[in-house]
Amino acid sequence: RPTSAFAMAIALAAGGMLTATAIEAPAYAQRDKKKKKDKEEQAEYSKEFLAAYQPISEIQKQDAPDYAQAKSLIPAMLATVKSDDEKNAAGGMMFNLANDMGDDELQLQGIAMMIESGKLDAATQGQLSFAAYQTYREMNDVANARASLENAIAANYSFNATMTDGSTQQFGPDRMRWLISDLYFDEGNYAEGLSYLTGLIEARKAEGGVVPETWVRQGLAQAYENNLTRDAVKYAAYLVESYPSDVAWGDAVIITLNGNNYENPEVLDLLRLSRRTGVYNDQRVLSEYVEVLDPRRYPGEVVAVIDEGFASGVADKTDPYLIETRREAAGRISGDKADLPNLARDARSASADVKTLVVAGDTFLSYDQPAEAEEFYAKALTKAGVETPMVLTRLGIAQYDQGKYAEAIETFGKVEGARRDLANLWAIHAAQKGAM
C-alpha cells in the first residue's frame, strides 16, 4: 500500500536563495520590524566566512549555475563557520543548493546545521524538521524519519496539506503522530505501531481530550487486516466510543464476536446489544441471534426479534427458517407467560436457590420485563455458586432496559473474564444513551 494517503507540497520559508545581501536577514529569519518594540539584533559574520560564502552565492545567481563547482566550495565555507549566525547561514546555503541539485544528503546536512544553530523560530524549525522527515522517508531511514517527526511535533508545527483528491487539510502534531505509527506499520512492526497508538489514545482519554479519528481507524485497520484479534476488539471499542455510527456498532459487535471464543450465552448477550442499537450487519447476524435464543427457551424474545427484523427490512419475510422458528416460538408464548407468576413467586421465596433466581431473571428479561429481571439477578448474586460474570452482564442489561444507565455502567464495569469485552461495549452504549 502507499506509504501515505496524501500528497503534500511544502513551500519552505527557507527555500529562497540566500544572497550576499540576504545573509544579513535571511528569508527564513525575517521579521516584521514594525511589530517589534525593539530593533531586531543584526546577525554578524566574520570576513573569513563571507569570503567563503559569497562565491557559492554568486554561482547560484548565474543563469546556468555550475552546481558541482558550488558544492565543491562547501567544505571551505564550513571550515570558516564559528558563530551560530554563520552556522545558520551556511545551513541555509546548503539547503538551497541541495534543493537545486536534488541532493538529499546535502539537504539534510543543511537542515541539521540550521536547527543546531538555535537561530530558528519554532515554526521554521518545525517546517524544516518535517522536510527532513520527508527526505528520510524517501531514503527509507525510518529511525531518523521518526526522530524528525518528533522534532516537528515538539515545535507544534502545522500546515495545510494538499491531499491526493486536491483538497486541503490542516496537518498538525496529531496527524504527525499518525505518520509515526505509519512508519511502524510500513516496516511490519504491527505490535509496536499499535502499542504506540494505544498509548496516545489512552493518554488523550485520560486528559479528557478528543481522540483523533485517524488514530482509531488506523489502529483498527492494521489490527483487523493483520489478524491481531485482541487489538481489533480494543480498537472497535475505541471507534464506537469516540465515533459511533450504525456501521461502527455493527462492525464492533462482529469483531468482538470473532475475537473471542464465546459460547452461546456470551453470544446471546452480545447480540442482544445489536438489538438495542438497532443494527445488524445482515440477516445472518439476526438469524444467529434467533438460533442462540432457541424458541423453546425464550419464545417471546424470538418472536420479538424476528418481527423487528421483518419490520426493519433486515430479515427476509420469506425466509423458511425464520418463518418456521417464529411459528414454533409463537405457539409457546401463551403457556410460557401463564407460568410467569408462579416463577416469580418461587424466585421471591426465602428458599429460592441460585438456579431458580437466574432462570427467573432470564425469563423476565426475555419478555421485556427488566424490573423483575433486575430483582432476581441482584438476589442471585448473593447466592453461592452463582456464575457472576453472566449474571452481572444480564443485571446490567436489565438496568439498561429501564433507563438506569449510570447503574448499568457501574454493573458492566464489574464484569471480568471472557465477558469483559462484551460488557465494555454495553457500557459504552449505556453511556451514550445516558448522554442523550
Tab-separated table of C-alpha atoms in Angstrom:
chain	number	residue	atom	x	y	z
A	1	ARG	CA	0.000	0.000	0.000
A	2	PRO	CA	1.138	3.594	-0.445
A	3	THR	CA	3.169	4.975	2.414
A	4	SER	CA	0.831	7.930	2.783
A	5	ALA	CA	-2.658	8.652	1.516
A	6	PHE	CA	-1.870	12.220	0.640
A	7	ALA	CA	0.493	14.302	-1.424
A	8	MET	CA	1.967	17.363	0.253
A	9	ALA	CA	3.536	20.375	-1.316
A	10	ILE	CA	5.748	22.102	1.235
A	11	ALA	CA	6.844	25.651	0.475
A	12	LEU	CA	9.636	26.146	2.967
A	13	ALA	CA	10.250	29.666	4.120
A	14	ALA	CA	13.938	28.883	3.851
A	15	GLY	CA	13.570	27.878	0.231
A	16	GLY	CA	14.510	31.261	-1.202
A	17	MET	CA	18.023	31.773	-2.486
A	18	LEU	CA	20.406	33.275	0.046
A	19	THR	CA	22.437	36.063	-1.488
A	20	ALA	CA	25.177	38.182	-0.024
A	21	THR	CA	22.532	40.754	0.849
A	22	ALA	CA	20.122	38.179	2.221
A	23	ILE	CA	22.779	36.926	4.541
A	24	GLU	CA	22.129	39.910	6.754
A	25	ALA	CA	18.460	38.999	7.031
A	26	PRO	CA	17.842	35.509	5.571
A	27	ALA	CA	14.392	34.898	4.120
A	28	TYR	CA	13.571	32.281	6.714
A	29	ALA	CA	14.584	34.588	9.561
A	30	GLN	CA	12.912	37.829	8.509
A	31	ARG	CA	10.637	39.626	10.953
A	32	ASP	CA	8.094	42.378	10.584
A	33	LYS	CA	10.122	45.009	12.408
A	34	LYS	CA	7.146	47.334	12.615
A	35	LYS	CA	5.573	44.921	15.064
A	36	LYS	CA	8.665	44.793	17.221
A	37	LYS	CA	9.213	47.275	20.011
A	38	ASP	CA	12.938	46.702	19.916
A	39	LYS	CA	15.168	46.576	16.871
A	40	GLU	CA	15.975	43.029	15.750
A	41	GLU	CA	19.521	42.072	16.620
A	42	GLN	CA	21.679	42.149	13.488
A	43	ALA	CA	23.404	38.910	12.555
A	44	GLU	CA	27.188	39.086	12.459
A	45	TYR	CA	29.552	37.212	10.145
A	46	SER	CA	33.331	37.128	10.005
A	47	LYS	CA	35.255	38.306	6.950
A	48	GLU	CA	36.562	34.774	6.503
A	49	PHE	CA	33.060	33.344	6.431
A	50	LEU	CA	31.791	35.937	3.934
A	51	ALA	CA	34.801	35.324	1.718
A	52	ALA	CA	33.951	31.620	1.578
A	53	TYR	CA	30.175	32.071	1.400
A	54	GLN	CA	29.855	34.685	-1.358
A	55	PRO	CA	31.489	32.690	-4.205
A	56	ILE	CA	28.880	29.963	-3.709
A	57	SER	CA	26.131	32.568	-3.672
A	58	GLU	CA	27.431	34.104	-6.912
A	59	ILE	CA	27.375	30.726	-8.644
A	60	GLN	CA	23.764	30.167	-7.566
A	61	LYS	CA	22.710	33.503	-9.053
A	62	GLN	CA	24.008	32.608	-12.512
A	63	ASP	CA	21.598	31.721	-15.334
A	64	ALA	CA	23.239	28.318	-15.677
A	65	PRO	CA	24.771	27.581	-12.280
A	66	ASP	CA	27.597	25.079	-12.032
A	67	TYR	CA	26.194	23.208	-9.052
A	68	ALA	CA	29.074	20.768	-8.897
A	69	GLN	CA	31.514	23.663	-8.548
A	70	ALA	CA	29.304	25.285	-5.893
A	71	LYS	CA	29.173	22.053	-3.928
A	72	SER	CA	32.938	21.678	-4.132
A	73	LEU	CA	33.264	25.006	-2.283
A	74	ILE	CA	31.085	23.880	0.656
A	75	PRO	CA	33.911	22.304	2.724
A	76	ALA	CA	35.914	25.534	2.586
A	77	MET	CA	32.875	27.508	3.749
A	78	LEU	CA	32.216	25.078	6.601
A	79	ALA	CA	35.814	25.435	7.753
A	80	THR	CA	35.152	29.130	8.457
A	81	VAL	CA	31.939	28.605	10.448
A	82	LYS	CA	32.379	29.731	14.041
A	83	SER	CA	29.236	31.519	15.257
A	84	ASP	CA	25.625	30.374	15.391
A	85	ASP	CA	24.734	33.035	12.818
A	86	GLU	CA	27.292	31.568	10.433
A	87	LYS	CA	26.070	28.052	11.131
A	88	ASN	CA	22.517	29.131	10.311
A	89	ALA	CA	23.505	30.912	7.101
A	90	ALA	CA	25.762	28.073	5.947
A	91	GLY	CA	22.988	25.581	6.596
A	92	GLY	CA	20.579	27.699	4.582
A	93	MET	CA	23.051	27.895	1.701
A	94	MET	CA	23.480	24.124	1.710
A	95	PHE	CA	19.735	23.580	1.910
A	96	ASN	CA	19.081	25.824	-1.100
A	97	LEU	CA	21.873	24.289	-3.133
A	98	ALA	CA	20.661	20.792	-2.275
A	99	ASN	CA	17.138	21.637	-3.439
A	100	ASP	CA	18.520	22.865	-6.769
A	101	MET	CA	20.705	19.790	-7.182
A	102	GLY	CA	18.325	17.191	-5.770
A	103	ASP	CA	20.994	16.192	-3.252
A	104	ASP	CA	19.265	14.590	-0.251
A	105	GLU	CA	22.363	14.198	1.904
A	106	LEU	CA	23.335	17.838	1.449
A	107	GLN	CA	19.788	18.957	2.201
A	108	LEU	CA	19.722	17.011	5.451
A	109	GLN	CA	23.128	18.372	6.428
A	110	GLY	CA	21.889	21.906	5.829
A	111	ILE	CA	18.722	21.354	7.843
A	112	ALA	CA	20.703	19.905	10.739
A	113	MET	CA	23.016	22.924	10.796
A	114	MET	CA	20.159	25.435	10.749
A	115	ILE	CA	18.372	23.688	13.606
A	116	GLU	CA	21.601	23.253	15.567
A	117	SER	CA	22.291	26.990	15.273
A	118	GLY	CA	19.402	27.776	17.603
A	119	LYS	CA	18.550	30.770	15.430
A	120	LEU	CA	15.269	29.472	14.041
A	121	ASP	CA	11.841	30.262	15.416
A	122	ALA	CA	9.640	27.304	16.359
A	123	ALA	CA	7.592	27.440	13.154
A	124	THR	CA	10.632	27.317	10.886
A	125	GLN	CA	12.263	24.614	12.971
A	126	GLY	CA	9.094	22.537	12.688
A	127	GLN	CA	8.913	23.209	8.964
A	128	LEU	CA	12.480	22.082	8.388
A	129	SER	CA	12.045	19.049	10.646
A	130	PHE	CA	9.078	17.950	8.578
A	131	ALA	CA	11.091	18.448	5.385
A	132	ALA	CA	13.791	16.235	6.910
A	133	TYR	CA	11.162	13.596	7.695
A	134	GLN	CA	10.069	13.539	4.047
A	135	THR	CA	13.627	13.121	2.831
A	136	TYR	CA	14.496	10.445	5.373
A	137	ARG	CA	11.274	8.641	4.499
A	138	GLU	CA	12.205	8.575	0.821
A	139	MET	CA	15.611	7.211	1.829
A	140	ASN	CA	13.937	4.501	3.979
A	141	ASP	CA	15.806	5.789	7.027
A	142	VAL	CA	12.969	5.076	9.432
A	143	ALA	CA	14.760	5.937	12.675
A	144	ASN	CA	15.703	9.426	11.517
A	145	ALA	CA	12.321	9.926	9.841
A	146	ARG	CA	10.655	9.213	13.183
A	147	ALA	CA	13.051	11.497	15.064
A	148	SER	CA	12.375	14.305	12.579
A	149	LEU	CA	8.627	13.952	13.063
A	150	GLU	CA	9.085	14.060	16.816
A	151	ASN	CA	11.054	17.296	16.411
A	152	ALA	CA	8.278	18.788	14.273
A	153	ILE	CA	5.729	17.759	16.901
A	154	ALA	CA	7.845	19.313	19.663
A	155	ALA	CA	7.815	22.562	17.676
A	156	ASN	CA	3.995	22.316	17.446
A	157	TYR	CA	4.292	22.702	13.689
A	158	SER	CA	1.182	22.687	11.493
A	159	PHE	CA	0.452	23.421	7.860
A	160	ASN	CA	-2.150	22.907	5.158
A	161	ALA	CA	-1.554	19.650	3.289
A	162	THR	CA	-2.718	19.057	-0.267
A	163	MET	CA	-4.455	15.684	-0.438
A	164	THR	CA	-4.475	13.322	-3.404
A	165	ASP	CA	-8.021	14.386	-4.275
A	166	GLY	CA	-6.947	18.027	-4.496
A	167	SER	CA	-8.481	19.071	-1.180
A	168	THR	CA	-6.504	20.617	1.646
A	169	GLN	CA	-6.432	19.601	5.289
A	170	GLN	CA	-4.852	21.113	8.357
A	171	PHE	CA	-1.908	18.934	9.229
A	172	GLY	CA	-0.573	19.275	12.758
A	173	PRO	CA	1.026	17.280	15.566
A	174	ASP	CA	-1.784	14.715	15.801
A	175	ARG	CA	-1.523	13.824	12.121
A	176	MET	CA	2.248	13.638	12.507
A	177	ARG	CA	1.778	11.150	15.320
A	178	TRP	CA	-0.339	9.163	12.875
A	179	LEU	CA	2.617	9.268	10.468
A	180	ILE	CA	4.884	7.897	13.191
A	181	SER	CA	2.543	4.935	13.589
A	182	ASP	CA	2.606	4.533	9.809
A	183	LEU	CA	6.386	4.178	9.945
A	184	TYR	CA	5.995	1.214	12.298
A	185	PHE	CA	3.361	-0.416	10.120
A	186	ASP	CA	5.307	0.081	6.896
A	187	GLU	CA	8.140	-1.933	8.448
A	188	GLY	CA	5.731	-4.669	9.509
A	189	ASN	CA	6.104	-3.783	13.192
A	190	TYR	CA	2.373	-4.041	13.809
A	191	ALA	CA	2.521	-4.753	17.536
A	192	GLU	CA	4.838	-1.775	18.137
A	193	GLY	CA	2.722	0.516	15.995
A	194	LEU	CA	-0.455	-0.476	17.800
A	195	SER	CA	1.244	-0.096	21.167
A	196	TYR	CA	2.320	3.418	20.158
A	197	LEU	CA	-1.206	4.357	19.033
A	198	THR	CA	-2.797	2.797	22.110
A	199	GLY	CA	-0.525	4.844	24.356
A	200	LEU	CA	-1.543	8.015	22.525
A	201	ILE	CA	-5.246	7.188	22.719
A	202	GLU	CA	-5.214	6.252	26.390
A	203	ALA	CA	-3.245	9.388	27.277
A	204	ARG	CA	-5.665	11.579	25.334
A	205	LYS	CA	-8.662	9.916	27.004
A	206	ALA	CA	-7.083	10.343	30.445
A	207	GLU	CA	-6.700	14.075	29.906
A	208	GLY	CA	-10.269	14.383	28.651
A	209	GLY	CA	-9.241	15.377	25.139
A	210	VAL	CA	-10.633	14.396	21.752
A	211	VAL	CA	-9.119	11.240	20.291
A	212	PRO	CA	-8.419	11.836	16.575
A	213	GLU	CA	-10.447	9.550	14.336
A	214	THR	CA	-7.378	8.895	12.184
A	215	TRP	CA	-5.624	7.234	15.140
A	216	VAL	CA	-8.552	4.933	15.835
A	217	ARG	CA	-9.220	3.947	12.234
A	218	GLN	CA	-5.514	3.397	11.585
A	219	GLY	CA	-5.268	1.065	14.570
A	220	LEU	CA	-8.460	-0.811	13.733
A	221	ALA	CA	-7.489	-1.326	10.095
A	222	GLN	CA	-3.989	-2.548	10.946
A	223	ALA	CA	-5.181	-4.861	13.711
A	224	TYR	CA	-8.011	-6.321	11.638
A	225	GLU	CA	-6.026	-6.752	8.417
A	226	ASN	CA	-3.140	-8.428	10.242
A	227	ASN	CA	-5.302	-10.769	12.348
A	228	LEU	CA	-4.373	-9.170	15.656
A	229	THR	CA	-7.759	-10.040	17.106
A	230	ARG	CA	-7.274	-8.715	20.619
A	231	ASP	CA	-6.169	-5.349	19.294
A	232	ALA	CA	-9.009	-5.342	16.761
A	233	VAL	CA	-11.525	-5.811	19.577
A	234	LYS	CA	-9.948	-2.952	21.538
A	235	TYR	CA	-9.954	-0.587	18.571
A	236	ALA	CA	-13.515	-1.481	17.607
A	237	ALA	CA	-14.491	-0.335	21.103
A	238	TYR	CA	-12.440	2.861	20.703
A	239	LEU	CA	-14.295	3.561	17.453
A	240	VAL	CA	-17.821	3.221	18.823
A	241	GLU	CA	-16.832	5.136	21.943
A	242	SER	CA	-15.461	8.166	20.093
A	243	TYR	CA	-17.088	7.963	16.653
A	244	PRO	CA	-20.305	5.933	16.948
A	245	SER	CA	-22.346	5.134	13.870
A	246	ASP	CA	-24.552	2.293	12.707
A	247	VAL	CA	-21.691	0.847	10.677
A	248	ALA	CA	-19.259	1.176	13.583
A	249	TRP	CA	-21.637	-0.532	16.005
A	250	GLY	CA	-22.409	-3.330	13.570
A	251	ASP	CA	-18.716	-3.946	13.000
A	252	ALA	CA	-17.842	-3.698	16.696
A	253	VAL	CA	-20.264	-6.480	17.579
A	254	ILE	CA	-18.939	-8.787	14.856
A	255	ILE	CA	-15.273	-8.030	15.589
A	256	THR	CA	-15.862	-8.688	19.292
A	257	LEU	CA	-17.722	-11.885	18.454
A	258	ASN	CA	-14.940	-13.125	16.180
A	259	GLY	CA	-12.202	-12.043	18.566
A	260	ASN	CA	-13.399	-14.226	21.431
A	261	ASN	CA	-14.137	-17.919	21.837
A	262	TYR	CA	-17.622	-17.255	23.096
A	263	GLU	CA	-20.155	-19.930	23.955
A	264	ASN	CA	-23.862	-19.425	23.288
A	265	PRO	CA	-24.633	-17.477	26.497
A	266	GLU	CA	-21.969	-14.874	25.659
A	267	VAL	CA	-23.025	-14.744	22.001
A	268	LEU	CA	-26.612	-14.178	23.111
A	269	ASP	CA	-25.782	-11.222	25.340
A	270	LEU	CA	-23.582	-9.649	22.670
A	271	LEU	CA	-26.286	-9.976	20.013
A	272	ARG	CA	-28.795	-8.539	22.457
A	273	LEU	CA	-26.718	-5.382	22.146
A	274	SER	CA	-27.279	-5.473	18.377
A	275	ARG	CA	-30.996	-5.401	19.060
A	276	ARG	CA	-30.642	-2.382	21.370
A	277	THR	CA	-28.508	-0.496	18.855
A	278	GLY	CA	-30.941	-1.440	16.105
A	279	VAL	CA	-28.047	-2.555	13.922
A	280	TYR	CA	-27.479	-5.966	12.353
A	281	ASN	CA	-24.785	-6.170	9.663
A	282	ASP	CA	-27.004	-8.538	7.710
A	283	GLN	CA	-29.648	-11.228	8.175
A	284	ARG	CA	-27.070	-13.816	9.205
A	285	VAL	CA	-26.432	-11.898	12.415
A	286	LEU	CA	-30.133	-11.786	13.232
A	287	SER	CA	-30.531	-15.474	12.334
A	288	GLU	CA	-27.684	-16.399	14.681
A	289	TYR	CA	-29.340	-14.349	17.425
A	290	VAL	CA	-32.562	-16.299	16.900
A	291	GLU	CA	-30.687	-19.587	16.909
A	292	VAL	CA	-28.888	-18.987	20.207
A	293	LEU	CA	-32.120	-17.756	21.795
A	294	ASP	CA	-33.880	-21.049	20.972
A	295	PRO	CA	-37.695	-20.856	20.601
A	296	ARG	CA	-38.106	-23.442	23.361
A	297	ARG	CA	-36.258	-21.334	25.938
A	298	TYR	CA	-37.060	-17.728	25.062
A	299	PRO	CA	-40.084	-17.804	22.736
A	300	GLY	CA	-41.153	-14.239	23.472
A	301	GLU	CA	-37.761	-12.781	22.579
A	302	VAL	CA	-37.542	-14.942	19.452
A	303	VAL	CA	-40.838	-13.593	18.123
A	304	ALA	CA	-39.913	-10.009	19.018
A	305	VAL	CA	-36.524	-10.221	17.296
A	306	ILE	CA	-37.912	-11.791	14.129
A	307	ASP	CA	-40.790	-9.314	13.918
A	308	GLU	CA	-38.398	-6.393	14.369
A	309	GLY	CA	-36.165	-7.839	11.671
A	310	PHE	CA	-39.076	-8.185	9.262
A	311	ALA	CA	-40.275	-4.653	10.009
A	312	SER	CA	-36.840	-3.090	9.536
A	313	GLY	CA	-36.099	-4.967	6.344
A	314	VAL	CA	-33.035	-6.672	7.813
A	315	ALA	CA	-34.735	-10.061	7.587
A	316	ASP	CA	-36.379	-11.636	4.556
A	317	LYS	CA	-40.060	-12.241	5.297
A	318	THR	CA	-39.979	-15.311	3.047
A	319	ASP	CA	-37.030	-16.955	4.817
A	320	PRO	CA	-38.191	-20.517	5.676
A	321	TYR	CA	-36.035	-20.821	8.806
A	322	LEU	CA	-37.305	-17.590	10.332
A	323	ILE	CA	-40.911	-18.344	9.400
A	324	GLU	CA	-40.816	-21.818	10.960
A	325	THR	CA	-38.899	-20.674	14.040
A	326	ARG	CA	-41.345	-17.847	14.607
A	327	ARG	CA	-44.289	-20.230	14.273
A	328	GLU	CA	-42.808	-22.608	16.844
A	329	ALA	CA	-41.978	-19.795	19.280
A	330	ALA	CA	-45.363	-18.115	18.934
A	331	GLY	CA	-47.076	-21.375	19.884
A	332	ARG	CA	-45.221	-21.469	23.191
A	333	ILE	CA	-45.714	-17.894	24.362
A	334	SER	CA	-49.165	-18.257	25.889
A	335	GLY	CA	-48.225	-21.150	28.156
A	336	ASP	CA	-44.895	-19.581	28.989
A	337	LYS	CA	-46.447	-16.299	30.068
A	338	ALA	CA	-49.088	-18.100	32.117
A	339	ASP	CA	-46.306	-19.552	34.242
A	340	LEU	CA	-44.615	-16.209	34.958
A	341	PRO	CA	-46.492	-15.530	38.239
A	342	ASN	CA	-45.500	-18.944	39.598
A	343	LEU	CA	-41.892	-18.399	38.551
A	344	ALA	CA	-41.819	-15.012	40.269
A	345	ARG	CA	-43.338	-16.473	43.436
A	346	ASP	CA	-40.719	-19.233	43.565
A	347	ALA	CA	-37.905	-16.742	42.986
A	348	ARG	CA	-39.151	-14.483	45.768
A	349	SER	CA	-39.377	-17.281	48.315
A	350	ALA	CA	-36.772	-17.380	51.050
A	351	SER	CA	-35.679	-20.827	49.913
A	352	ALA	CA	-35.069	-19.865	46.275
A	353	ASP	CA	-31.764	-21.259	45.046
A	354	VAL	CA	-29.420	-19.648	42.543
A	355	LYS	CA	-30.736	-21.702	39.613
A	356	THR	CA	-34.334	-20.625	40.247
A	357	LEU	CA	-33.307	-16.985	40.527
A	358	VAL	CA	-31.255	-16.995	37.325
A	359	VAL	CA	-33.988	-18.768	35.356
A	360	ALA	CA	-36.491	-16.219	36.639
A	361	GLY	CA	-34.202	-13.330	35.710
A	362	ASP	CA	-33.561	-14.753	32.252
A	363	THR	CA	-37.231	-15.384	31.575
A	364	PHE	CA	-38.449	-11.958	32.668
A	365	LEU	CA	-35.618	-10.269	30.750
A	366	SER	CA	-36.632	-12.144	27.603
A	367	TYR	CA	-40.209	-10.878	27.980
A	368	ASP	CA	-39.043	-7.258	28.286
A	369	GLN	CA	-39.842	-7.069	31.995
A	370	PRO	CA	-36.491	-5.690	33.192
A	371	ALA	CA	-37.558	-4.530	36.664
A	372	GLU	CA	-38.394	-8.078	37.719
A	373	ALA	CA	-35.278	-9.389	35.985
A	374	GLU	CA	-33.123	-6.904	37.906
A	375	GLU	CA	-34.686	-8.021	41.181
A	376	PHE	CA	-33.942	-11.688	40.568
A	377	TYR	CA	-30.431	-11.194	39.197
A	378	ALA	CA	-29.496	-8.995	42.159
A	379	LYS	CA	-30.724	-11.672	44.552
A	380	ALA	CA	-28.887	-14.393	42.611
A	381	LEU	CA	-25.605	-12.550	43.092
A	382	THR	CA	-25.928	-13.081	46.853
A	383	LYS	CA	-26.043	-16.858	46.462
A	384	ALA	CA	-23.196	-19.338	46.475
A	385	GLY	CA	-22.379	-20.942	43.140
A	386	VAL	CA	-23.614	-18.045	41.019
A	387	GLU	CA	-21.966	-17.530	37.617
A	388	THR	CA	-21.053	-13.963	38.471
A	389	PRO	CA	-19.877	-12.625	35.060
A	390	MET	CA	-23.016	-13.814	33.278
A	391	VAL	CA	-25.425	-12.617	35.954
A	392	LEU	CA	-23.694	-9.241	36.231
A	393	THR	CA	-23.931	-8.823	32.460
A	394	ARG	CA	-27.639	-9.557	32.453
A	395	LEU	CA	-28.237	-7.412	35.524
A	396	GLY	CA	-26.613	-4.567	33.603
A	397	ILE	CA	-28.867	-5.257	30.608
A	398	ALA	CA	-31.942	-5.186	32.849
A	399	GLN	CA	-30.829	-1.841	34.278
A	400	TYR	CA	-30.114	-0.523	30.784
A	401	ASP	CA	-33.600	-1.516	29.638
A	402	GLN	CA	-35.090	0.545	32.474
A	403	GLY	CA	-33.053	3.606	31.558
A	404	LYS	CA	-30.851	3.209	34.632
A	405	TYR	CA	-27.786	3.958	32.573
A	406	ALA	CA	-25.435	5.071	35.349
A	407	GLU	CA	-26.220	1.936	37.353
A	408	ALA	CA	-25.824	-0.216	34.254
A	409	ILE	CA	-22.404	1.279	33.511
A	410	GLU	CA	-21.295	0.547	37.065
A	411	THR	CA	-22.572	-3.025	36.810
A	412	PHE	CA	-20.930	-3.677	33.436
A	413	GLY	CA	-17.690	-2.351	34.895
A	414	LYS	CA	-17.665	-5.208	37.410
A	415	VAL	CA	-17.733	-7.909	34.728
A	416	GLU	CA	-14.455	-9.784	34.456
A	417	GLY	CA	-13.054	-12.611	32.399
A	418	ALA	CA	-14.193	-13.618	28.921
A	419	ARG	CA	-17.231	-11.348	29.090
A	420	ARG	CA	-15.180	-8.207	29.686
A	421	ASP	CA	-15.179	-7.161	26.034
A	422	LEU	CA	-18.912	-7.513	25.510
A	423	ALA	CA	-19.668	-5.803	28.822
A	424	ASN	CA	-17.422	-2.930	27.761
A	425	LEU	CA	-19.459	-2.438	24.576
A	426	TRP	CA	-22.656	-2.452	26.627
A	427	ALA	CA	-21.167	0.154	28.984
A	428	ILE	CA	-20.169	2.377	26.059
A	429	HIS	CA	-23.667	2.230	24.603
A	430	ALA	CA	-25.233	2.865	28.005
A	431	ALA	CA	-23.069	5.968	28.406
A	432	GLN	CA	-24.178	7.236	25.011
A	433	LYS	CA	-27.841	6.597	25.813
A	434	GLY	CA	-27.446	8.347	29.138
A	435	ALA	CA	-25.970	11.398	27.423
A	436	MET	CA	-28.950	11.813	25.091
